[in-house]
Coordinates of C-alpha atoms and ligand atoms in Angstrom, one line a residue:
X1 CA 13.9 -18.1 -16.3
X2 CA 14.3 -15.1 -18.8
X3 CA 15.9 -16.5 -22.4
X4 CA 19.4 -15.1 -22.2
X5 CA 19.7 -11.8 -24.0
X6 CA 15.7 -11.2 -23.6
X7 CA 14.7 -7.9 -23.3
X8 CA 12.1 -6.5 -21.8
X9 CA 9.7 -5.9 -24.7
X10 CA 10.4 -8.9 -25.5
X11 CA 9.3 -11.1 -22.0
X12 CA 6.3 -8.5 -21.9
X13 CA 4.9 -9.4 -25.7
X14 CA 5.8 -13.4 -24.4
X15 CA 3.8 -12.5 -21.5
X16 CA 0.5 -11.3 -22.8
X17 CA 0.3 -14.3 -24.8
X18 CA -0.3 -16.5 -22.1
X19 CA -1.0 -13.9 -19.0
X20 CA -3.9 -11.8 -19.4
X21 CA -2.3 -8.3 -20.1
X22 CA 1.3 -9.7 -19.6
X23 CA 0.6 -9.4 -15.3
X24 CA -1.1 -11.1 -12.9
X25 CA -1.4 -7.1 -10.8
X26 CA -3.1 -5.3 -13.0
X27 CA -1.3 -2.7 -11.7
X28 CA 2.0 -4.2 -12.8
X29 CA 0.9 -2.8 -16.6
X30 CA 2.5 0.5 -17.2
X31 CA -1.0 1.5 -18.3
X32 CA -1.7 4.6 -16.0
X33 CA 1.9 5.8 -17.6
X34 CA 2.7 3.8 -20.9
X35 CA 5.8 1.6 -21.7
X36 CA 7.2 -1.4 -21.0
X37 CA 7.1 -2.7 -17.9
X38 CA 10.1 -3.9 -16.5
X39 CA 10.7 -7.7 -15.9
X40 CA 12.8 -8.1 -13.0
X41 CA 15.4 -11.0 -12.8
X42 CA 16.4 -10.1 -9.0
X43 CA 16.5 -7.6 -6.3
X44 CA 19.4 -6.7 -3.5
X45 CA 18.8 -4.5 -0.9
X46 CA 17.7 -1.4 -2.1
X47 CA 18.1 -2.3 -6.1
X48 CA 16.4 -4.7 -8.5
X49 CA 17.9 -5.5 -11.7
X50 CA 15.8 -6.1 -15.0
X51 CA 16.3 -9.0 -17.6
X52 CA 17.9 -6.5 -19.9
X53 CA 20.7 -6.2 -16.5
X54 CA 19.7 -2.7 -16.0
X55 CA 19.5 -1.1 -12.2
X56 CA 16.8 0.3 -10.4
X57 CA 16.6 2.4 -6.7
X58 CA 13.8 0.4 -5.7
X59 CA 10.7 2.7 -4.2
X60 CA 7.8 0.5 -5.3
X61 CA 9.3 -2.0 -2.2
X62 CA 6.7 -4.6 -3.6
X63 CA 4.1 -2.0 -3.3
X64 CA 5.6 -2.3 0.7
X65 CA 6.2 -5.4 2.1
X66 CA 10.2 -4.6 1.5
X67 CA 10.8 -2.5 4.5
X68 CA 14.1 -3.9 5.3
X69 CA 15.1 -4.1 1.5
X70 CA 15.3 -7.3 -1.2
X71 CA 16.2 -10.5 -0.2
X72 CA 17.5 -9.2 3.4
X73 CA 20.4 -12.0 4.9
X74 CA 17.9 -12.6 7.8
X75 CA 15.2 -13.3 6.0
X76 CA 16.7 -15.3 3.1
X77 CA 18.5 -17.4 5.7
X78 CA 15.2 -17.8 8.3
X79 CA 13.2 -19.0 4.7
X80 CA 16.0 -20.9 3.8
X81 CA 16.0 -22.7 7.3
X82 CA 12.6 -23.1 6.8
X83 CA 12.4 -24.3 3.7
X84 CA 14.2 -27.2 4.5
X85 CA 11.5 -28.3 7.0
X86 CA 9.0 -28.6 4.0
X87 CA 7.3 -25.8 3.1
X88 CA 3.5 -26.5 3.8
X89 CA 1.6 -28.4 6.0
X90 CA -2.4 -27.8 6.3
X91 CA -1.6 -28.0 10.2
X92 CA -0.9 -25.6 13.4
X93 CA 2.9 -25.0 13.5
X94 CA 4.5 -22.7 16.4
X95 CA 5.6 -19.9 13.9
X96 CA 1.5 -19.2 13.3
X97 CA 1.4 -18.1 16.9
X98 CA 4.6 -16.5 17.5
X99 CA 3.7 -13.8 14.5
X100 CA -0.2 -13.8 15.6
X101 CA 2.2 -12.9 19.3
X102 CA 4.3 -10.3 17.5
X103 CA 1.0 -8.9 16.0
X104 CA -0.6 -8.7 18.9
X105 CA 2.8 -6.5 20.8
X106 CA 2.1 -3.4 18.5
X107 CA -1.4 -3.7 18.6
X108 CA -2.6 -4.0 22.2
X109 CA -6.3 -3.7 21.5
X110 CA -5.8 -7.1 19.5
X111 CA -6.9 -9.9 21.4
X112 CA -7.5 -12.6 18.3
X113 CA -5.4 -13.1 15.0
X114 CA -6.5 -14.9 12.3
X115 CA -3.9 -15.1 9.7
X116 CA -4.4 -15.7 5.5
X117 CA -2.4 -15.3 2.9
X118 CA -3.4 -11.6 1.4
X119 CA -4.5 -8.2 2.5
X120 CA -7.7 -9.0 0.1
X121 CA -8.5 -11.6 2.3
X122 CA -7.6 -10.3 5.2
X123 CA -10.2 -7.6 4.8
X124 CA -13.2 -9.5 3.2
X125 CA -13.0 -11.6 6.1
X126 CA -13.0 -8.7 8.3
X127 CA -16.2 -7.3 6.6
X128 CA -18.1 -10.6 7.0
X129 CA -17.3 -11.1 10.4
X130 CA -18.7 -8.0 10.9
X131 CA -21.8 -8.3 9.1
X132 CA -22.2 -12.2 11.1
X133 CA -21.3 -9.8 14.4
X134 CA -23.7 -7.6 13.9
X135 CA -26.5 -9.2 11.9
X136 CA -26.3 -6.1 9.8
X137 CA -25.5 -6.0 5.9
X138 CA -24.6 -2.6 5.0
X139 CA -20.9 -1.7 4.9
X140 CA -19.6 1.7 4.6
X141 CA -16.3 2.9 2.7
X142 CA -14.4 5.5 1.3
X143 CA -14.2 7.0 -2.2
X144 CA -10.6 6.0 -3.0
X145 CA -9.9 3.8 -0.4
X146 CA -8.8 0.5 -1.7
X147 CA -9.3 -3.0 0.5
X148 CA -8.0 -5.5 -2.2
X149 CA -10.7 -7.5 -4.4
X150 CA -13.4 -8.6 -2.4
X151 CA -17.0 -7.7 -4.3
X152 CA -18.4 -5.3 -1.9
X153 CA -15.3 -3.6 -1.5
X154 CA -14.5 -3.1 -5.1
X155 CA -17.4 0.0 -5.4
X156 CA -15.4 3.5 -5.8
X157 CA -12.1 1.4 -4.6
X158 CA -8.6 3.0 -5.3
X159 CA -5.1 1.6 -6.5
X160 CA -5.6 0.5 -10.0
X161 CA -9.1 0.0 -9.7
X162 CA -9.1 4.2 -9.5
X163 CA -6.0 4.8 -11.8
X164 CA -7.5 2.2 -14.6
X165 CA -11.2 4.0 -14.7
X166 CA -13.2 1.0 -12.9
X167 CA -13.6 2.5 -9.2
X168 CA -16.5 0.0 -9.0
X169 CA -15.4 -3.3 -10.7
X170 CA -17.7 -5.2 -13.8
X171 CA -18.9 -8.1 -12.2
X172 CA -20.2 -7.1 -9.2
X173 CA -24.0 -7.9 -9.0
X174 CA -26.2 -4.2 -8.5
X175 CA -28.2 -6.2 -5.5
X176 CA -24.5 -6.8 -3.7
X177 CA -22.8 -2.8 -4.6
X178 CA -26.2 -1.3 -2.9
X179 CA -25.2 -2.2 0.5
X180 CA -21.9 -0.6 -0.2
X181 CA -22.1 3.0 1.2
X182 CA -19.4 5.6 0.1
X183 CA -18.5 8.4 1.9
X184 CA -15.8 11.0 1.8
X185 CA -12.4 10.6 3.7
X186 CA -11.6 13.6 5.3
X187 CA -15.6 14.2 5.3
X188 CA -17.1 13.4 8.8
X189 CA -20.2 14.9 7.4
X190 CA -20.6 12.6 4.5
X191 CA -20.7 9.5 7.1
X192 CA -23.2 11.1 9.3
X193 CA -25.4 11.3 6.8
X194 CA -25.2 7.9 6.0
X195 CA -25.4 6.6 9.9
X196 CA -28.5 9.3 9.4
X197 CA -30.0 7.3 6.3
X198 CA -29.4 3.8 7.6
X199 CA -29.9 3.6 11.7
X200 CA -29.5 0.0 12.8
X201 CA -28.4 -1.3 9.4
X202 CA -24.4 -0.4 8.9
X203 CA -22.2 -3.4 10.2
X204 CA -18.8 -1.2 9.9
X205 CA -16.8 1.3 8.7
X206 CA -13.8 0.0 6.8
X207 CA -11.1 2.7 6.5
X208 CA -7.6 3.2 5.4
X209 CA -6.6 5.1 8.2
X210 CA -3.5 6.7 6.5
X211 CA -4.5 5.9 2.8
X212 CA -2.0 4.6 0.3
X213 CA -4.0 4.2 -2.2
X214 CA -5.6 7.2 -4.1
X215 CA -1.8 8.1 -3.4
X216 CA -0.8 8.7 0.2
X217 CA -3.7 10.9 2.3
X218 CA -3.4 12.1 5.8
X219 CA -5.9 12.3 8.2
X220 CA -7.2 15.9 9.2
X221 CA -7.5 16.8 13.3
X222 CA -10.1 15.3 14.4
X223 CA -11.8 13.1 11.4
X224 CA -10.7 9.4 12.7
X225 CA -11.3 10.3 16.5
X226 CA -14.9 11.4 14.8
X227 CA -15.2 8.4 13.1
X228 CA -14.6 6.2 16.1
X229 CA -17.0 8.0 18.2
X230 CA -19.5 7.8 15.1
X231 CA -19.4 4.1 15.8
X232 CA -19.3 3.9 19.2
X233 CA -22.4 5.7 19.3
X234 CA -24.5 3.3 16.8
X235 CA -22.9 -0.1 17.6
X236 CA -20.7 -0.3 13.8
X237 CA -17.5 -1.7 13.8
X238 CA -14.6 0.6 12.8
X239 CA -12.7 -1.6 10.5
X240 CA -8.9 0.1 9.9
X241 CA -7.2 -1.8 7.1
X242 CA -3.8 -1.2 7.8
X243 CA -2.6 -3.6 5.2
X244 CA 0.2 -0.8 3.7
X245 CA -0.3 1.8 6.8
X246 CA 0.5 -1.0 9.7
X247 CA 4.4 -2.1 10.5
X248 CA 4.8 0.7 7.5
X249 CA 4.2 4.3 9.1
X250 CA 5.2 3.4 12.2
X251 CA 5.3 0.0 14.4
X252 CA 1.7 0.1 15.7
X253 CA 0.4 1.7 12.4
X254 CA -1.9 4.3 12.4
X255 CA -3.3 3.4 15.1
X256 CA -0.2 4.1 17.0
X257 CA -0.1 8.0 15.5
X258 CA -3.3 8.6 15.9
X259 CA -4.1 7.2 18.9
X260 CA -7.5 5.7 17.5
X261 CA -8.1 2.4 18.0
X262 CA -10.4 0.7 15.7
X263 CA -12.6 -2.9 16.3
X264 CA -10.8 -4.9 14.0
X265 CA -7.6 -4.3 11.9
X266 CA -6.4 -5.6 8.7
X267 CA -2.7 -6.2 8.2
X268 CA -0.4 -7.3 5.2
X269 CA 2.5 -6.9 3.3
X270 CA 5.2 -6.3 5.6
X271 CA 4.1 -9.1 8.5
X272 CA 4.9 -11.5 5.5
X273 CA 8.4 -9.9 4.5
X274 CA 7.8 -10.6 0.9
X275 CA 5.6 -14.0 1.3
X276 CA 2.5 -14.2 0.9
X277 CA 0.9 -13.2 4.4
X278 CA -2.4 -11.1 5.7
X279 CA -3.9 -11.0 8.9
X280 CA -6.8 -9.3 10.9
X281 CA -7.6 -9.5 14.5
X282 CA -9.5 -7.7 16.9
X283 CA -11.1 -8.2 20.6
X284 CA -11.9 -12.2 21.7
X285 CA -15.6 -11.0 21.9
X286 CA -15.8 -10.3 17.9
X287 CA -13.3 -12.8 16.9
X288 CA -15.0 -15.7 18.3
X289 CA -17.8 -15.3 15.7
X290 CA -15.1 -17.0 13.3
X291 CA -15.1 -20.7 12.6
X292 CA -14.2 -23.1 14.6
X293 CA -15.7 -21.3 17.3
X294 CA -18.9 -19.2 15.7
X295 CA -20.8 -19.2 12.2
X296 CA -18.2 -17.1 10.3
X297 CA -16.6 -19.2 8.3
X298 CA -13.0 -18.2 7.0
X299 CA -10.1 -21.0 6.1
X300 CA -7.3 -20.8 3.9
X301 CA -4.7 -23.9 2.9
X302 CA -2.1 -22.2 2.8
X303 CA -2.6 -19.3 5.9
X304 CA 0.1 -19.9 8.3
X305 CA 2.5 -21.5 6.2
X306 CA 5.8 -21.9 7.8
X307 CA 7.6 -20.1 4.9
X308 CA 5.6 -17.2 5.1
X309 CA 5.4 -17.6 8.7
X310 CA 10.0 -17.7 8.7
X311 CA 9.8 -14.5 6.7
X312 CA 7.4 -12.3 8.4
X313 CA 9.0 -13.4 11.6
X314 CA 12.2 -12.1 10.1
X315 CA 10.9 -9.0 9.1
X316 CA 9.3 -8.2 12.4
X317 CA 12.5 -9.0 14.5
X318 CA 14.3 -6.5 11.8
X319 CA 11.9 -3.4 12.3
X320 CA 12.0 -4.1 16.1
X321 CA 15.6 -3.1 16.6
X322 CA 15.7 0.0 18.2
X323 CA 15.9 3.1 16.1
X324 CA 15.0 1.4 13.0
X325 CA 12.1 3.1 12.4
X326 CA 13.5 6.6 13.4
X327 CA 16.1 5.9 10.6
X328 CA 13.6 5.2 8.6
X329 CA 11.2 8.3 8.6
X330 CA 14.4 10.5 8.3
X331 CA 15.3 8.9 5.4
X332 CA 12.4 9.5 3.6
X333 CA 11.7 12.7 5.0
X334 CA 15.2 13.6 3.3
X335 CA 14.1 12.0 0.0
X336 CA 10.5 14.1 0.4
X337 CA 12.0 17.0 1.0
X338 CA 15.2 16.7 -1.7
X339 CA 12.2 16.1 -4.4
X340 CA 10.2 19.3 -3.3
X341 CA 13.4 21.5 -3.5
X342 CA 14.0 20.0 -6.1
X343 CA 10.8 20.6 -8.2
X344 CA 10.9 24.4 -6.8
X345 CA 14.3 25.0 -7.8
X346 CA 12.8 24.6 -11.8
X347 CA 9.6 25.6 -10.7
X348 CA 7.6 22.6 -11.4
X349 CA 4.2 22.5 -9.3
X350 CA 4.7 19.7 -7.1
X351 CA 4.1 18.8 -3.6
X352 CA 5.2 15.7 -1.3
X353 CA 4.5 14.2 2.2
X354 CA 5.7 11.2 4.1
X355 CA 4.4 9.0 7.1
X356 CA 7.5 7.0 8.3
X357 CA 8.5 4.9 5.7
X358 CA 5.6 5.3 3.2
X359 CA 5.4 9.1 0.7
X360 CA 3.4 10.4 -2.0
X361 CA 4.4 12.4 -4.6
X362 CA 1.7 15.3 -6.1
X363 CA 1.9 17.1 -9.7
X364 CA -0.1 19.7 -7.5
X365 CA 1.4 22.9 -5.8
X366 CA -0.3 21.5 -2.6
X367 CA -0.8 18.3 -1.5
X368 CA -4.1 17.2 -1.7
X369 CA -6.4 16.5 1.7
X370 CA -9.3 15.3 -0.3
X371 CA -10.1 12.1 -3.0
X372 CA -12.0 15.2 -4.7
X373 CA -8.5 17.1 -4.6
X374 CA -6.1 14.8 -6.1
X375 CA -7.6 14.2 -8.6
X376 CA -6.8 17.7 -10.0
X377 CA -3.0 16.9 -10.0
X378 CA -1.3 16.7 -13.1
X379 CA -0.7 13.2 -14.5
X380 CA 0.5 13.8 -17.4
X381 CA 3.6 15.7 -15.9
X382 CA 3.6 12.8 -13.3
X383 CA 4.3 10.6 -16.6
X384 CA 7.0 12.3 -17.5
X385 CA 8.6 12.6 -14.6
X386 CA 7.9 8.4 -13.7
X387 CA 9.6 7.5 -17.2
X388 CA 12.8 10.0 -17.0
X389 CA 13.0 8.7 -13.3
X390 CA 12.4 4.9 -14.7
X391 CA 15.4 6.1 -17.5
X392 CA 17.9 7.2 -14.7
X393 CA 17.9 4.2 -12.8
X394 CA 14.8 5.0 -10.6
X395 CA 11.8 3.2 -10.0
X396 CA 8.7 4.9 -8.4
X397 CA 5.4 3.1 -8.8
X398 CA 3.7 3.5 -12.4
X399 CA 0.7 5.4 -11.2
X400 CA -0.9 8.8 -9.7
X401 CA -3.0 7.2 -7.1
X402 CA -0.5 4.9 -5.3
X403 CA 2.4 6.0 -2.7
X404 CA 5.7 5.0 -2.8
X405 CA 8.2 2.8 -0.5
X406 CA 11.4 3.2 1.5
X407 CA 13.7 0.9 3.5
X408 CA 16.1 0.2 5.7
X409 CA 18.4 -0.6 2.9
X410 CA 18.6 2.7 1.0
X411 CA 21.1 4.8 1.8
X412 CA 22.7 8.3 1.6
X413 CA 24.3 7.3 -2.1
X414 CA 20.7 6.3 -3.1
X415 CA 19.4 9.7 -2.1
X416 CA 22.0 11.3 -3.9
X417 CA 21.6 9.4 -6.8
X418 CA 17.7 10.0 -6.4
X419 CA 17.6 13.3 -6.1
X420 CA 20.1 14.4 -9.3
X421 CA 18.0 12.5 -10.9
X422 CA 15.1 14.0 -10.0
X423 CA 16.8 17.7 -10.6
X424 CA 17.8 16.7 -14.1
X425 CA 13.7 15.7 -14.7
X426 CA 12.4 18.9 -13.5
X427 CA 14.9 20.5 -15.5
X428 CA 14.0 18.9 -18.3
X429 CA 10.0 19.4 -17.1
X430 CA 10.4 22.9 -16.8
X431 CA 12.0 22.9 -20.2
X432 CA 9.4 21.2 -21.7
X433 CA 6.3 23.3 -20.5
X434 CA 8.1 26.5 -21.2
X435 CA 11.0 26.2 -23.4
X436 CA 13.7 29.2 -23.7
X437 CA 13.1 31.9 -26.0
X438 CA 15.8 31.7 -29.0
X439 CA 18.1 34.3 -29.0
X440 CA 17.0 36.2 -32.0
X441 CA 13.9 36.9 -30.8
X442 CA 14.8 38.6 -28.0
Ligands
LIG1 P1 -3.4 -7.9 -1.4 O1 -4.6 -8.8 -1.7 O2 -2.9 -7.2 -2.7 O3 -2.3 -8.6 -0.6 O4 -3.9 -6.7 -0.4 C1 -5.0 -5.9 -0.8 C2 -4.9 -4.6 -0.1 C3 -5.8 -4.3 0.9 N1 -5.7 -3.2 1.6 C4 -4.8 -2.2 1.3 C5 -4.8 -0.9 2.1 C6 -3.9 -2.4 0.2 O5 -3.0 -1.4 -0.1 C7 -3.9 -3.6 -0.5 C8 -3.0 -3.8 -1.7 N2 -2.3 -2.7 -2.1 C9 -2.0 -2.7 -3.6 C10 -1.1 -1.4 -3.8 N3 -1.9 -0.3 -3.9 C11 -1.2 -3.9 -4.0 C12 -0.6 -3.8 -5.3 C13 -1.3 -4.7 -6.3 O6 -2.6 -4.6 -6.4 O7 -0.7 -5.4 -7.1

C-alpha cells in the first residue's frame, strides 16, 4: 500500500525505479498530455480516489470494463463468494460455461467460445485460427485500429501505440509486418485493392467495428455491410474485435447496431467486470480448428478462472436488467451534448459523439469520419482541457486517440458537476487563445 502521506509525484518517481516508465500500460503515462499520473488508492461507483485523497468522476471506466461502476455490491460480493472457493484451478469449472452461455445470448451467430484472460489474446488467437482455417498468411487491418499487442497486429495499430508515435511497434521482424495489410476504415476502396493485390492469400479482415481507439469512429452507411460482402465473396474471415465496442455500445455490440455479423468476434473488458477476462468465438465449423479438437493451438492457465469467471457473470446479470442500457446511452448522450454546448457557448472548436455507453471527444469543429481526419484535431487544446478537467475533479482518459467511458453508476450530480467543469475550461480556453483587449486600448 501507498506510504501514508505519499503523494502522487512521489509513488510515480518510486514507480519508475522499479516499473519501466512508472506503468505496466504504457498508456497509463500521462505522456500524450504531461503530468503526473494519478495513483489511485480506491474506486466507488462512479469516483476513484488518489493517494493524495483527492476525487475523481471516473470516465476512463478502466478504459471500459466498469460499466456498472467501481467495485459494484454484486460483483464485490459474487468475487468475494468466489474467492472463498480458491481462486484458481487449471480445470473446467461451471462458471467457464455459463459466461461462454451468456456470450453466446447476445451474440447468436456464436456457436464456440474460447475464453483467455485479455482482449490481446483474445484477438491474436482469433488471427491464427484464421490463418490455420484458411491456410492463408496475410491478414488485413486498419490504420488506427488497435487489437492489443500481438506482433502482426501491432503495424499502424491505435491507442497508445498511435498517441506515443510507434503505430508499428520496434521489435516486430520486417518478414512478419509484410503480411500485415493496412487499409483505411471508412475506405471500402482501400480494401478492394488489397483483395485485388492478394486473391487467394488474405486469411481475414480484423476490424474494430465501432473503433475506440484512434478515439471513437463510427461506421459510414454502408462500409461494414461492404466489408462483409468483400469477404463473403473471397472466402476471408471478417474478424470484429469487439473488445471495447461489445457489452459496451449496446448488448450485442456492434454487431447488434449494425446488423453485420462477422466470422469470429473478439470480446473483453466488460465480460470480466474488472478481472482479467477476453474471449472470442465464432461458428463450430471455424472453432473446431482450435486445440483439443484441431491444430490451433491456444491455452492459457489462468483462462476461465473462477474469479474472473464470478465477476463477469456479475457484470453481465447487471447490464441485463431491463432498461439498463437505455439509461445508459441517455446518460451519456446528456454528458455529449452538455460538453458540445458547452464548448460553443465560449466558442471553442470542438465536437463529440456517443455509441451507448462509450464517447469521444474532438478539438475539431466536426467530428472526424476518417484516421486521416482526426488526426487534424487540436491536441494541444485537448491538453488543456484534460489537465483543467483532471484539476476539477474529472478524469477523462490522458490521450487524443482513445474514447472515454460511462456507467450505470454516474448520475445527474455527476453531470452537473461535469459539465461546470467543463464550462469553466472552455472559458478559460477561450481566454487563453484570445484574451480580452485591456480597456485602454479600446
Ligand atoms: P487488452 O490486452 O488490453 O485486455 O485488450 C487489448 C485490446 C484489444 N482490442 C481492442 C479493441 C482494445 O480496445 C484493446 C485494449 N484497449 C486499450 C484502450 N485503448 C486498453 C488500455 C491499455 O492499453 O492499457
Amino acid at each position: 500500500m501507498a506510504r501514508s502521506g505519499s503523494s502522487n509525484a512521489a509513488e510515480f518517481a518510486r514507480a519508475q525505479q522499479s516499473l519501466v516508465g512508472g506503468v505496466n500500460s504504457a498508456v497509463r503515462a500521462f505522456r500524450a498530455v504531461g503530468g503526473t499520473p494519478r495513483f489511485i488508492a480506491r474506486a466507488q461507483g462512479a469516483y476513484m480516489w488518489d493517494v493524495e485523497g483527492r476525487r475523481y468522476i471516473d470516465y476512463l471506466g478502466s478504459w471500459g470494463p466498469m460499466i456498472v461502476g467501481q467495485a459494484h455490491p454484486a460483483v464485490v460480493e459474487a468475487v468475494r463468494e468466489a474467492a472463498a472457493h480458491g481462486l484458481s484451478y487449471g480445470a473446467p469449472n461451471v462458471m467457464e460455461t455459463e459466461l461462454a452461455e451468456a456470450i453466446k445470448e447476445l451474440y447468436p451467430q456464436i456457436e464456440r467460445v474460447r475464453l483467455t484472460s485479455s482482449g490481446t489474446e483474445a484477438a491474436m488467437s482469433a488471427l491464427r485460427l484464421a490463418r490455420g482455417a484458411t491456410g492463408r498468411t496475410k491478414i488485413l487491418k486498419f490504420e488506427g485500429c488497435y487489437h492489443g499487442t500481438a506482433d502482426s497486429l501491432l503495424v499502424k495499430a491505435g491507442s497508445g501505440a498511435l498517441a506515443f508515435g510507434t503505430p508499428s511497434s520496434a521489435g516486430v521482424p520486417a518478414d512478419l509486418a509484410q503480411h500485415t495489410l493496412v487499409a483505411n476504415y471508412n475506405d471500402l476502396a482501400s480494401v478492394e485493392v488489397l483483395f485485388a493485390e492478394y486473391p487467394g492469400q488474405i486469411a481475414c479482415v480484423m476490424i474494430e467495428p465501432i473503433p475506440g481507439n484512434m478515439n471513437l469512429m463510427l461506421p459510414e452507411p454502408g462500409f461494414l455491410e461492404g466489408l462483409r460482402a468483400l469477404c463473403s465473396r473471397a472466402g476471408v474471415l471478417l474478424i470484429f474485435d469487439e473488445v471495447m465496442s461489445g457489452f459496451r455500445v449496446a448488448p450485442g455490440g456492434a454487431q447488434e447496431l449494425t446488423g453485420v455479423v462477422p466470422d469470429l468476434s473478439a470480446f473483453g473488458k466488460v465480460i470480466g467486470g474488472g478481472m482479467p477476462v477476453g474471449a472470442f468465438g465464432g461458428s463450430a465449423a471455424v472453432m473446431e480448428h482450435l486445440a483439443p479438437l484441431g491444430g490451433v493451438y491456444q491455452a492459457g492457465t489462468l483462462s476461465g478462472n473462477p474469479i474472473a469467471m464470478a465477476a463477469g457473470l456479475a457484470t453481465l446479470r447487471l447490464i441485463r436488467e431491463p432498461g439498463f442500457f437505455e439509461a445508459l446511452a441517455a446518460r451519456t448522450r446528456q454528458i455529449v451534448d452538455g460538453l458540445c454546448e458547452a464548448a460553443r457557448r465560449h466558442c471553442v472548436p470542438f465536437s463529440a459523439r456517443h455509441a451507448g455507453g462509450m464517447a469521444g471527444m474532438y478539438f475539431m469543429a466536426e467530428a472526424p469520419r476518417t484516421f486521416a481526419e482526426i488526426q487534424g484535431q487540436d491536441a494541444a487544446a485537448f491538453k488543456r482541457f484534460f489537465h483543467r478537467m483532471l484539476d476539477s475533479g474529472v478524469y477523462f482518459p490522458p490521450s487524443t486517440v482513445e474514447a472515454f467511458f460511462t456507467s450505470s453508476a454516474h448520475g445527474e450530480e455527476d453531470v452537473a458537476f461535469t459539465l461546470e467543469a467543463a464550462n469553466a475550461a472552455f472559458a478559460q480556453e477561450a481566454q487563453s487563445v484570445s484574451p480580452p483587449i485591456p480597456l485602454a486600448t479600446q
